[in-house]
mmCIF file of C-alpha atoms in Angstrom:
data_model
loop_
_atom_site.group_PDB
_atom_site.id
_atom_site.type_symbol
_atom_site.label_atom_id
_atom_site.label_comp_id
_atom_site.label_asym_id
_atom_site.label_seq_id
_atom_site.Cartn_x
_atom_site.Cartn_y
_atom_site.Cartn_z
ATOM 1 C CA ASP A 1 -37.556 -14.400 10.893
ATOM 2 C CA VAL A 2 -34.504 -13.216 12.853
ATOM 3 C CA ARG A 3 -34.206 -10.928 15.926
ATOM 4 C CA ALA A 4 -30.773 -10.322 17.429
ATOM 5 C CA ASP A 5 -28.725 -7.904 19.538
ATOM 6 C CA VAL A 6 -25.651 -6.667 17.640
ATOM 7 C CA GLY A 7 -23.136 -4.132 18.870
ATOM 8 C CA GLY A 8 -25.509 -2.695 21.409
ATOM 9 C CA GLY A 9 -28.185 -2.246 18.737
ATOM 10 C CA ARG A 10 -30.997 -4.337 17.288
ATOM 11 C CA PHE A 11 -30.957 -6.437 14.124
ATOM 12 C CA THR A 12 -34.179 -7.644 12.523
ATOM 13 C CA ALA A 13 -34.538 -9.646 9.316
ATOM 14 C CA ASP A 14 -37.145 -11.696 7.496
ATOM 15 C CA GLY A 15 -37.748 -13.297 4.091
ATOM 16 C CA THR A 16 -37.606 -16.615 2.369
ATOM 17 C CA ILE A 17 -34.993 -19.089 1.150
ATOM 18 C CA THR A 18 -36.055 -21.428 -1.652
ATOM 19 C CA ALA A 19 -34.358 -24.804 -1.758
ATOM 20 C CA GLU A 20 -34.393 -28.020 -3.726
ATOM 21 C CA GLY A 21 -33.224 -31.125 -1.917
ATOM 22 C CA TRP A 22 -31.923 -29.041 0.984
ATOM 23 C CA ARG A 23 -29.775 -27.054 -1.422
ATOM 24 C CA PRO A 24 -30.667 -23.336 -1.541
ATOM 25 C CA THR A 25 -31.521 -22.074 -5.029
ATOM 26 C CA ARG A 26 -32.815 -18.559 -4.287
ATOM 27 C CA TYR A 27 -32.687 -15.970 -1.467
ATOM 28 C CA ASP A 28 -35.160 -13.183 -0.802
ATOM 29 C CA LEU A 29 -34.108 -11.561 2.509
ATOM 30 C CA GLU A 30 -34.335 -8.070 4.022
ATOM 31 C CA GLY A 31 -32.848 -6.810 7.264
ATOM 32 C CA THR A 32 -32.387 -3.684 9.373
ATOM 33 C CA LEU A 33 -29.642 -2.861 11.869
ATOM 34 C CA ALA A 34 -30.316 0.072 14.173
ATOM 35 C CA ASN A 35 -28.162 1.944 16.771
ATOM 36 C CA ALA A 36 -25.295 -0.565 16.519
ATOM 37 C CA ARG A 37 -21.591 -0.088 17.021
ATOM 38 C CA VAL A 38 -19.668 -2.388 14.673
ATOM 39 C CA GLN A 39 -16.041 -2.633 13.585
ATOM 40 C CA TYR A 40 -16.050 -4.375 10.254
ATOM 41 C CA LEU A 41 -12.415 -3.680 9.189
ATOM 42 C CA ASP A 42 -9.681 -3.968 11.813
ATOM 43 C CA TYR A 43 -7.654 -1.056 10.383
ATOM 44 C CA LEU A 44 -10.643 1.356 10.655
ATOM 45 C CA PRO A 45 -12.336 2.529 13.867
ATOM 46 C CA PRO A 46 -15.782 1.244 14.823
ATOM 47 C CA ILE A 47 -18.894 2.721 13.175
ATOM 48 C CA THR A 48 -22.010 3.632 15.079
ATOM 49 C CA GLY A 49 -24.989 3.776 12.756
ATOM 50 C CA ARG A 50 -27.812 1.979 10.993
ATOM 51 C CA ALA A 51 -28.258 -0.093 7.888
ATOM 52 C CA ASP A 52 -31.089 -1.270 5.622
ATOM 53 C CA LEU A 53 -29.931 -4.332 3.670
ATOM 54 C CA ARG A 54 -31.321 -6.806 1.181
ATOM 55 C CA PHE A 55 -29.910 -10.068 -0.063
ATOM 56 C CA ASP A 56 -31.773 -11.569 -2.984
ATOM 57 C CA GLY A 57 -31.521 -13.379 -6.290
ATOM 58 C CA PRO A 58 -30.838 -16.881 -7.520
ATOM 59 C CA VAL A 59 -27.728 -18.726 -6.411
ATOM 60 C CA GLY A 60 -25.024 -17.722 -8.837
ATOM 61 C CA GLY A 61 -26.602 -14.267 -9.300
ATOM 62 C CA LEU A 62 -26.987 -13.017 -5.743
ATOM 63 C CA LEU A 63 -26.878 -9.324 -4.855
ATOM 64 C CA LEU A 64 -26.205 -7.650 -1.505
ATOM 65 C CA GLY A 65 -27.685 -4.163 -1.646
ATOM 66 C CA GLY A 66 -28.944 -1.386 0.590
ATOM 67 C CA THR A 67 -27.649 1.647 2.506
ATOM 68 C CA VAL A 68 -25.367 2.069 5.517
ATOM 69 C CA VAL A 69 -25.695 5.353 7.398
ATOM 70 C CA ILE A 70 -22.816 6.412 9.653
ATOM 71 C CA ASP A 71 -24.027 8.272 12.742
ATOM 72 C CA ASP A 72 -20.609 8.447 14.370
ATOM 73 C CA MET A 73 -17.074 7.394 13.436
ATOM 74 C CA GLN A 74 -14.094 8.644 15.446
ATOM 75 C CA PHE A 75 -10.474 8.591 14.189
ATOM 76 C CA ARG A 76 -8.615 9.175 17.447
ATOM 77 C CA ASP A 77 -5.550 6.880 17.218
ATOM 78 C CA ARG A 78 -2.257 8.361 16.151
ATOM 79 C CA ILE A 79 -1.628 7.890 12.438
ATOM 80 C CA ASP A 80 1.954 7.355 11.222
ATOM 81 C CA TRP A 81 0.916 8.929 7.945
ATOM 82 C CA GLU A 82 4.408 9.310 6.520
ATOM 83 C CA SER A 83 5.158 5.574 6.485
ATOM 84 C CA LYS A 84 1.594 4.708 5.317
ATOM 85 C CA ILE A 85 1.949 7.131 2.390
ATOM 86 C CA VAL A 86 5.274 5.564 1.374
ATOM 87 C CA ALA A 87 3.857 2.033 1.614
ATOM 88 C CA LEU A 88 0.758 2.903 -0.397
ATOM 89 C CA GLN A 89 2.558 4.943 -3.017
ATOM 90 C CA SER A 90 5.208 2.302 -3.561
ATOM 91 C CA SER A 91 2.548 0.052 -5.035
ATOM 92 C CA ARG A 92 1.094 3.025 -6.948
ATOM 93 C CA LEU A 93 -2.374 1.639 -6.197
ATOM 94 C CA THR A 94 -2.998 1.187 -9.928
ATOM 95 C CA SER A 95 -3.446 -2.540 -10.173
ATOM 96 C CA ALA A 96 -7.036 -3.720 -9.969
ATOM 97 C CA ALA A 97 -8.189 -5.846 -7.056
ATOM 98 C CA GLY A 98 -7.116 -9.479 -7.410
ATOM 99 C CA GLN A 99 -9.542 -11.873 -9.015
ATOM 100 C CA ASP A 100 -8.358 -15.054 -7.297
ATOM 101 C CA ARG A 101 -11.051 -14.858 -4.618
ATOM 102 C CA THR A 102 -14.402 -16.576 -4.788
ATOM 103 C CA ASP A 103 -17.322 -14.676 -6.334
ATOM 104 C CA PHE A 104 -20.005 -15.374 -3.736
ATOM 105 C CA PHE A 105 -22.305 -12.434 -4.609
ATOM 106 C CA ALA A 106 -22.420 -9.015 -6.215
ATOM 107 C CA MET A 107 -22.629 -5.782 -4.198
ATOM 108 C CA ASP A 108 -24.403 -2.488 -4.516
ATOM 109 C CA LEU A 109 -24.083 -0.796 -1.106
ATOM 110 C CA GLY A 110 -24.404 2.894 -0.412
ATOM 111 C CA VAL A 111 -22.462 4.437 2.503
ATOM 112 C CA GLU A 112 -23.629 7.857 3.725
ATOM 113 C CA ALA A 113 -22.270 10.159 6.440
ATOM 114 C CA ALA A 114 -23.453 13.740 7.061
ATOM 115 C CA GLU A 115 -20.406 15.319 8.802
ATOM 116 C CA THR A 116 -20.456 12.403 11.269
ATOM 117 C CA VAL A 117 -16.893 11.199 10.548
ATOM 118 C CA HIS A 118 -14.608 12.929 13.061
ATOM 119 C CA LEU A 119 -10.801 13.178 12.913
ATOM 120 C CA ARG A 120 -9.251 13.983 16.270
ATOM 121 C CA ASN A 121 -5.632 12.844 16.070
ATOM 122 C CA ASN A 122 -2.112 13.979 15.179
ATOM 123 C CA LEU A 123 -3.090 14.453 11.524
ATOM 124 C CA ALA A 124 -6.246 16.571 11.721
ATOM 125 C CA ASP A 125 -9.004 18.053 13.809
ATOM 126 C CA ALA A 126 -11.917 18.053 11.366
ATOM 127 C CA ASP A 127 -15.309 16.625 10.462
ATOM 128 C CA ALA A 128 -16.148 14.891 7.191
ATOM 129 C CA SER A 129 -19.052 13.670 5.136
ATOM 130 C CA ALA A 130 -19.129 10.656 2.833
ATOM 131 C CA SER A 131 -21.191 9.533 -0.130
ATOM 132 C CA LEU A 132 -19.758 6.233 -1.326
ATOM 133 C CA ARG A 133 -20.994 3.177 -3.193
ATOM 134 C CA ILE A 134 -19.418 -0.255 -2.911
ATOM 135 C CA ILE A 135 -19.872 -2.176 -6.160
ATOM 136 C CA GLY A 136 -18.443 -5.203 -7.921
ATOM 137 C CA ASP A 137 -18.488 -8.563 -6.192
ATOM 138 C CA THR A 138 -16.646 -10.445 -3.467
ATOM 139 C CA ALA A 139 -13.973 -11.482 -5.907
ATOM 140 C CA ARG A 140 -13.365 -7.982 -7.228
ATOM 141 C CA PRO A 141 -14.808 -5.242 -5.012
ATOM 142 C CA GLY A 142 -14.785 -1.615 -6.098
ATOM 143 C CA MET A 143 -15.794 1.783 -4.771
ATOM 144 C CA VAL A 144 -16.974 5.088 -6.228
ATOM 145 C CA GLY A 145 -18.042 8.349 -4.610
ATOM 146 C CA ASN A 146 -16.440 11.038 -2.531
ATOM 147 C CA ILE A 147 -15.404 12.121 0.958
ATOM 148 C CA ARG A 148 -15.657 15.833 1.830
ATOM 149 C CA VAL A 149 -14.063 17.553 4.806
ATOM 150 C CA ARG A 150 -16.022 20.450 6.295
ATOM 151 C CA PRO A 151 -14.172 23.764 5.772
ATOM 152 C CA GLY A 152 -12.750 25.289 8.911
ATOM 153 C CA GLY A 153 -11.076 22.155 10.270
ATOM 154 C CA ARG A 154 -7.378 21.895 11.084
ATOM 155 C CA MET A 155 -4.647 19.766 9.527
ATOM 156 C CA TYR A 156 -1.123 19.321 10.874
ATOM 157 C CA LEU A 157 1.948 18.900 8.654
ATOM 158 C CA GLN A 158 5.496 18.867 10.037
ATOM 159 C CA ASP A 159 4.285 20.456 13.319
ATOM 160 C CA ARG A 160 2.575 23.344 11.515
ATOM 161 C CA GLU A 161 -1.170 23.943 11.716
ATOM 162 C CA PHE A 162 -3.219 24.696 8.588
ATOM 163 C CA GLU A 163 -6.890 25.595 8.160
ATOM 164 C CA ILE A 164 -8.741 23.338 5.744
ATOM 165 C CA THR A 165 -10.593 25.559 3.243
ATOM 166 C CA ARG A 166 -11.335 22.668 0.809
ATOM 167 C CA GLY A 167 -10.877 18.978 1.187
ATOM 168 C CA GLU A 168 -12.268 16.301 -1.108
ATOM 169 C CA ILE A 169 -11.273 12.735 -1.945
ATOM 170 C CA ARG A 170 -12.963 11.380 -5.102
ATOM 171 C CA TYR A 171 -13.052 7.695 -6.009
ATOM 172 C CA ILE A 172 -13.571 7.690 -9.787
ATOM 173 C CA ASP A 173 -12.123 4.449 -11.106
ATOM 174 C CA PRO A 174 -13.853 1.868 -8.924
ATOM 175 C CA PHE A 175 -11.254 -0.880 -9.098
ATOM 176 C CA THR A 176 -7.919 0.967 -8.592
ATOM 177 C CA PHE A 177 -8.613 2.347 -5.086
ATOM 178 C CA ASP A 178 -6.494 5.335 -6.188
ATOM 179 C CA PRO A 179 -8.638 8.399 -5.402
ATOM 180 C CA ASP A 180 -8.163 11.901 -6.727
ATOM 181 C CA LEU A 181 -7.181 14.480 -4.093
ATOM 182 C CA ASP A 182 -8.368 18.100 -4.065
ATOM 183 C CA ILE A 183 -7.168 19.747 -0.856
ATOM 184 C CA MET A 184 -6.554 23.430 -0.119
ATOM 185 C CA LEU A 185 -4.871 24.464 3.164
ATOM 186 C CA GLU A 186 -4.154 27.948 4.432
ATOM 187 C CA ALA A 187 -2.045 29.292 7.276
ATOM 188 C CA ASP A 188 -0.803 32.617 8.622
ATOM 189 C CA VAL A 189 2.985 32.300 9.025
ATOM 190 C CA ASN A 190 5.101 34.749 11.003
ATOM 191 C CA GLY A 191 8.485 35.486 9.444
ATOM 192 C CA ARG A 192 11.284 37.282 11.193
ATOM 193 C CA GLU A 193 10.443 40.587 9.556
ATOM 194 C CA ARG A 194 6.837 40.315 8.300
ATOM 195 C CA ASP A 195 3.781 38.023 8.247
ATOM 196 C CA TYR A 196 2.529 35.974 5.311
ATOM 197 C CA HIS A 197 -0.652 34.137 4.360
ATOM 198 C CA VAL A 198 0.326 30.834 2.737
ATOM 199 C CA TYR A 199 -1.852 28.669 0.469
ATOM 200 C CA TYR A 200 -0.917 24.989 0.213
ATOM 201 C CA ALA A 201 -2.727 22.777 -2.333
ATOM 202 C CA VAL A 202 -2.541 19.010 -2.798
ATOM 203 C CA THR A 203 -4.038 17.746 -6.045
ATOM 204 C CA GLY A 204 -3.908 14.734 -8.384
ATOM 205 C CA PRO A 205 -4.219 10.968 -7.840
ATOM 206 C CA PHE A 206 -3.112 9.655 -4.460
ATOM 207 C CA SER A 207 -0.475 7.471 -6.116
ATOM 208 C CA ASN A 208 1.226 10.518 -7.662
ATOM 209 C CA TRP A 209 -0.111 13.760 -6.157
ATOM 210 C CA ARG A 210 1.465 17.162 -6.573
ATOM 211 C CA THR A 211 1.670 20.148 -4.253
ATOM 212 C CA THR A 212 1.392 23.838 -5.148
ATOM 213 C CA THR A 213 2.120 26.737 -2.843
ATOM 214 C CA SER A 214 1.596 30.500 -3.024
ATOM 215 C CA ALA A 215 1.761 33.367 -0.554
ATOM 216 C CA ASP A 216 0.411 36.824 0.089
ATOM 217 C CA PRO A 217 2.557 38.997 -0.085
ATOM 218 C CA TYR A 218 4.240 37.177 -2.971
ATOM 219 C CA LEU A 219 7.084 34.804 -2.256
ATOM 220 C CA SER A 220 8.980 32.422 -4.549
ATOM 221 C CA GLN A 221 8.465 28.689 -4.183
ATOM 222 C CA ALA A 222 11.853 28.319 -2.430
ATOM 223 C CA ASP A 223 11.055 31.131 0.013
ATOM 224 C CA ILE A 224 7.667 29.616 0.863
ATOM 225 C CA ASN A 225 9.242 26.220 1.519
ATOM 226 C CA THR A 226 11.911 27.736 3.737
ATOM 227 C CA LEU A 227 9.309 29.844 5.551
ATOM 228 C CA LEU A 228 7.098 26.812 6.267
ATOM 229 C CA LEU A 229 9.964 24.639 7.481
ATOM 230 C CA PHE A 230 12.202 27.166 9.281
ATOM 231 C CA GLY A 231 9.928 30.200 9.919
ATOM 232 C CA MET A 232 12.200 32.386 7.765
ATOM 233 C CA THR A 233 12.646 33.246 4.106
ATOM 234 C CA ARG A 234 15.954 32.476 2.410
ATOM 235 C CA ASP A 235 17.248 36.045 2.903
ATOM 236 C CA GLU A 236 16.209 35.972 6.593
ATOM 237 C CA PHE A 237 17.756 32.520 6.991
ATOM 238 C CA GLU A 238 21.123 33.759 5.812
ATOM 239 C CA GLN A 239 20.783 37.109 7.632
ATOM 240 C CA TYR A 240 20.200 35.405 10.981
ATOM 241 C CA GLY A 241 23.047 32.947 10.711
ATOM 242 C CA GLY A 242 21.630 30.118 8.602
ATOM 243 C CA VAL A 243 23.656 28.053 6.164
ATOM 244 C CA ALA A 244 23.456 29.474 2.656
ATOM 245 C CA ALA A 245 23.555 26.038 0.997
ATOM 246 C CA VAL A 246 20.441 24.954 2.858
ATOM 247 C CA ALA A 247 18.605 28.150 2.007
ATOM 248 C CA LEU A 248 19.532 27.929 -1.667
ATOM 249 C CA GLY A 249 18.474 24.272 -1.798
ATOM 250 C CA ALA A 250 15.027 25.046 -0.391
ATOM 251 C CA GLN A 251 13.468 25.048 -3.842
ATOM 252 C CA ALA A 252 13.469 21.242 -3.647
ATOM 253 C CA VAL A 253 11.986 21.001 -0.135
ATOM 254 C CA ASP A 254 8.348 20.334 0.601
ATOM 255 C CA LEU A 255 6.297 19.586 3.695
ATOM 256 C CA VAL A 256 5.206 16.186 2.362
ATOM 257 C CA ALA A 257 7.784 15.120 -0.229
ATOM 258 C CA ALA A 258 11.121 16.700 -1.048
ATOM 259 C CA GLN A 259 13.371 16.180 -4.082
ATOM 260 C CA THR A 260 16.952 14.987 -3.587
ATOM 261 C CA PRO A 261 19.841 15.900 -5.932
ATOM 262 C CA THR A 262 19.365 12.555 -7.702
ATOM 263 C CA GLY A 263 15.785 13.409 -8.677
ATOM 264 C CA ALA A 264 14.278 10.804 -6.347
ATOM 265 C CA THR A 265 11.971 12.003 -3.611
ATOM 266 C CA ILE A 266 13.077 11.864 0.007
ATOM 267 C CA ASP A 267 10.049 9.617 0.672
ATOM 268 C CA GLU A 268 11.540 7.040 -1.714
ATOM 269 C CA LEU A 269 14.807 6.995 0.279
ATOM 270 C CA VAL A 270 13.430 7.173 3.824
ATOM 271 C CA ASP A 271 10.120 6.299 5.449
ATOM 272 C CA ARG A 272 9.947 9.315 7.763
ATOM 273 C CA TRP A 273 11.764 12.650 7.759
ATOM 274 C CA ASN A 274 11.522 15.933 9.567
ATOM 275 C CA VAL A 275 13.257 19.247 10.151
ATOM 276 C CA SER A 276 13.377 20.203 13.810
ATOM 277 C CA SER A 277 15.302 21.826 16.604
ATOM 278 C CA GLY A 278 15.778 21.140 20.313
ATOM 279 C CA ILE A 279 17.202 18.086 22.105
ATOM 280 C CA THR A 280 18.935 15.763 19.656
ATOM 281 C CA ALA A 281 17.902 12.209 18.952
ATOM 282 C CA ARG A 282 21.056 10.899 20.640
ATOM 283 C CA GLY A 283 19.992 12.208 24.048
ATOM 284 C CA SER A 284 22.459 15.042 24.461
ATOM 285 C CA PRO A 285 22.272 16.538 28.000
ATOM 286 C CA THR A 286 22.236 20.087 26.582
ATOM 287 C CA LEU A 287 19.454 21.872 24.717
ATOM 288 C CA ASP A 288 20.588 22.664 21.182
ATOM 289 C CA SER A 289 18.456 25.078 19.158
ATOM 290 C CA SER A 290 20.266 24.300 15.897
ATOM 291 C CA TRP A 291 18.147 23.089 12.983
ATOM 292 C CA ARG A 292 18.516 19.380 12.196
ATOM 293 C CA ILE A 293 17.364 17.144 9.357
ATOM 294 C CA VAL A 294 16.233 13.754 10.637
ATOM 295 C CA GLY A 295 15.326 10.702 8.523
ATOM 296 C CA GLN A 296 14.307 7.151 9.379
ATOM 297 C CA LYS A 297 14.132 3.939 7.320
ATOM 298 C CA ASP A 298 12.569 0.633 8.333
ATOM 299 C CA LEU A 299 14.516 -2.457 7.266
ATOM 300 C CA GLY A 300 12.841 -5.579 8.516
ATOM 301 C CA PRO A 301 12.950 -5.589 12.353
ATOM 302 C CA TYR A 302 15.426 -2.658 12.418
ATOM 303 C CA THR A 303 14.883 1.085 12.204
ATOM 304 C CA LEU A 304 17.758 3.180 10.852
ATOM 305 C CA THR A 305 17.982 6.822 11.913
ATOM 306 C CA GLY A 306 20.157 9.505 10.335
ATOM 307 C CA GLU A 307 20.543 13.031 11.620
ATOM 308 C CA PHE A 308 22.446 16.028 10.291
ATOM 309 C CA VAL A 309 22.881 19.274 12.266
ATOM 310 C CA ILE A 310 22.838 22.134 9.794
ATOM 311 C CA ASP A 311 24.978 24.661 11.719
ATOM 312 C CA SER A 312 27.709 22.496 13.231
ATOM 313 C CA GLN A 313 27.747 19.854 10.474
ATOM 314 C CA ASP A 314 27.528 17.134 13.168
ATOM 315 C CA TRP A 315 25.975 13.852 12.070
ATOM 316 C CA TYR A 316 24.464 10.755 13.735
ATOM 317 C CA ILE A 317 23.613 7.303 12.347
ATOM 318 C CA GLY A 318 21.841 4.763 14.530
ATOM 319 C CA ALA A 319 20.098 1.389 14.292
ATOM 320 C CA GLU A 320 17.519 0.175 16.766
ATOM 321 C CA ARG A 321 15.451 -2.950 17.234
ATOM 322 C CA ARG A 322 12.314 -3.371 19.279
ATOM 323 C CA ILE A 323 12.672 -6.447 21.565
ATOM 324 C CA THR A 324 9.271 -6.088 23.186
ATOM 325 C CA ARG A 325 6.523 -3.555 22.794
ATOM 326 C CA GLY A 326 8.279 -1.014 25.001
ATOM 327 C CA PHE A 327 11.892 -2.257 25.246
ATOM 328 C CA ILE A 328 14.275 -1.132 22.518
ATOM 329 C CA VAL A 329 17.998 -1.790 21.966
ATOM 330 C CA SER A 330 20.024 0.531 19.721
ATOM 331 C CA SER A 331 23.597 1.289 18.648
ATOM 332 C CA TYR A 332 24.951 4.376 16.950
ATOM 333 C CA VAL A 333 27.941 6.215 15.535
ATOM 334 C CA THR A 334 28.159 9.996 15.719
ATOM 335 C CA SER A 335 30.612 12.798 15.010
ATOM 336 C CA GLU A 336 29.781 14.509 18.347
ATOM 337 C CA GLU A 337 32.364 13.578 21.002
ATOM 338 C CA GLU A 338 31.215 15.658 23.920
ATOM 339 C CA GLY A 339 33.519 15.455 26.972
ATOM 340 C CA ARG A 340 36.225 13.332 25.322
ATOM 341 C CA ALA A 341 39.882 14.271 25.907
ATOM 342 C CA LEU A 342 41.080 12.328 22.871
ATOM 343 C CA SER A 343 39.348 12.907 19.544
ATOM 344 C CA LEU A 344 38.856 9.773 17.450
ATOM 345 C CA GLY A 345 36.838 11.492 14.710
ATOM 346 C CA SER A 346 33.609 9.752 15.790
ATOM 347 C CA ALA A 347 32.041 8.079 18.773
ATOM 348 C CA LEU A 348 30.347 4.682 19.068
ATOM 349 C CA GLY A 349 27.661 3.827 21.596
ATOM 350 C CA ALA A 350 24.801 1.565 22.585
ATOM 351 C CA GLU A 351 21.507 2.401 24.312
ATOM 352 C CA PHE A 352 18.742 0.507 26.026
ATOM 353 C CA LYS A 353 15.389 2.281 26.017
ATOM 354 C CA TYR A 354 11.978 1.687 27.518
ATOM 355 C CA ARG A 355 9.037 3.663 26.123
ATOM 356 C CA TRP A 356 5.397 3.903 27.171
ATOM 357 C CA GLU A 357 2.400 6.081 26.410
ATOM 358 C CA LEU A 358 -0.231 7.536 28.688
ATOM 359 C CA ASP A 359 -3.746 8.312 27.531
#
């Protein structure tokens, strides 16, 4: 008989353990955890909820079963989703869980959440439900079920806000941890000359999803991509002073993954990329509204950054290393030589930075 305080809640359990010569041979235990706040996995936020658990069977055939109900789970930390996607997709998530761990007991655990999982971060502002089942054993765990996002939430991709009209993640093959995605996003986008309603779908397995876009009024795939990234169609892009080559190449561009001329995706070449305007990454004292393509790649302790200004054809390549949590040392080479009397074709420099965040 056990009574304990756990995570601000109450845990109670009772049952019997059968033993021979002080060696347990069979377990028959049941327990309840109520109103507790527990963080079981360090890469997930804490869960506030309740659980009804049982642990029974002979040694060698033990089963942990029951139900875990999530009353509140808050995803508030910033998610560097671009690099996480690259890391997860690089392994393709198709190999089954390793079997070199000890098989202590089998599992049959249900996990339920009724719109009590809340995303409030840089990726989304939405609520989700879950109906999952953890199966297998401690040597080879698996999971089946689904996670559904309530329609009406918001998702943010490349600084653009979309409404979530459908969002579901389905775990079908229990041992691959490679769920199927079925996500539909919508957004009203203002072009230079007219407004459009854009539909953006993400479907397929997480290891190899595909995106599909459409618009009302009708636009080609290339025009939709250019509209989402630049706020203009290809014709408007060229009409208002854009570079024709960029507009014509927009067929290969996507908010999440873009194709390069070699056929590889940008996400396979860089860990993070973006199209933006404003102050440049090299700390220029002037505000530049030109569009820029920025990519980053992590190589061990170093982060490489490349930047290309579409209008002026200026470029920048830099490497930085984090010395402490907030102190960063970097060096760079750039084609921009602002204020130099003698042109050398490029400029070299070094920077010392200190960064901090305020909640």
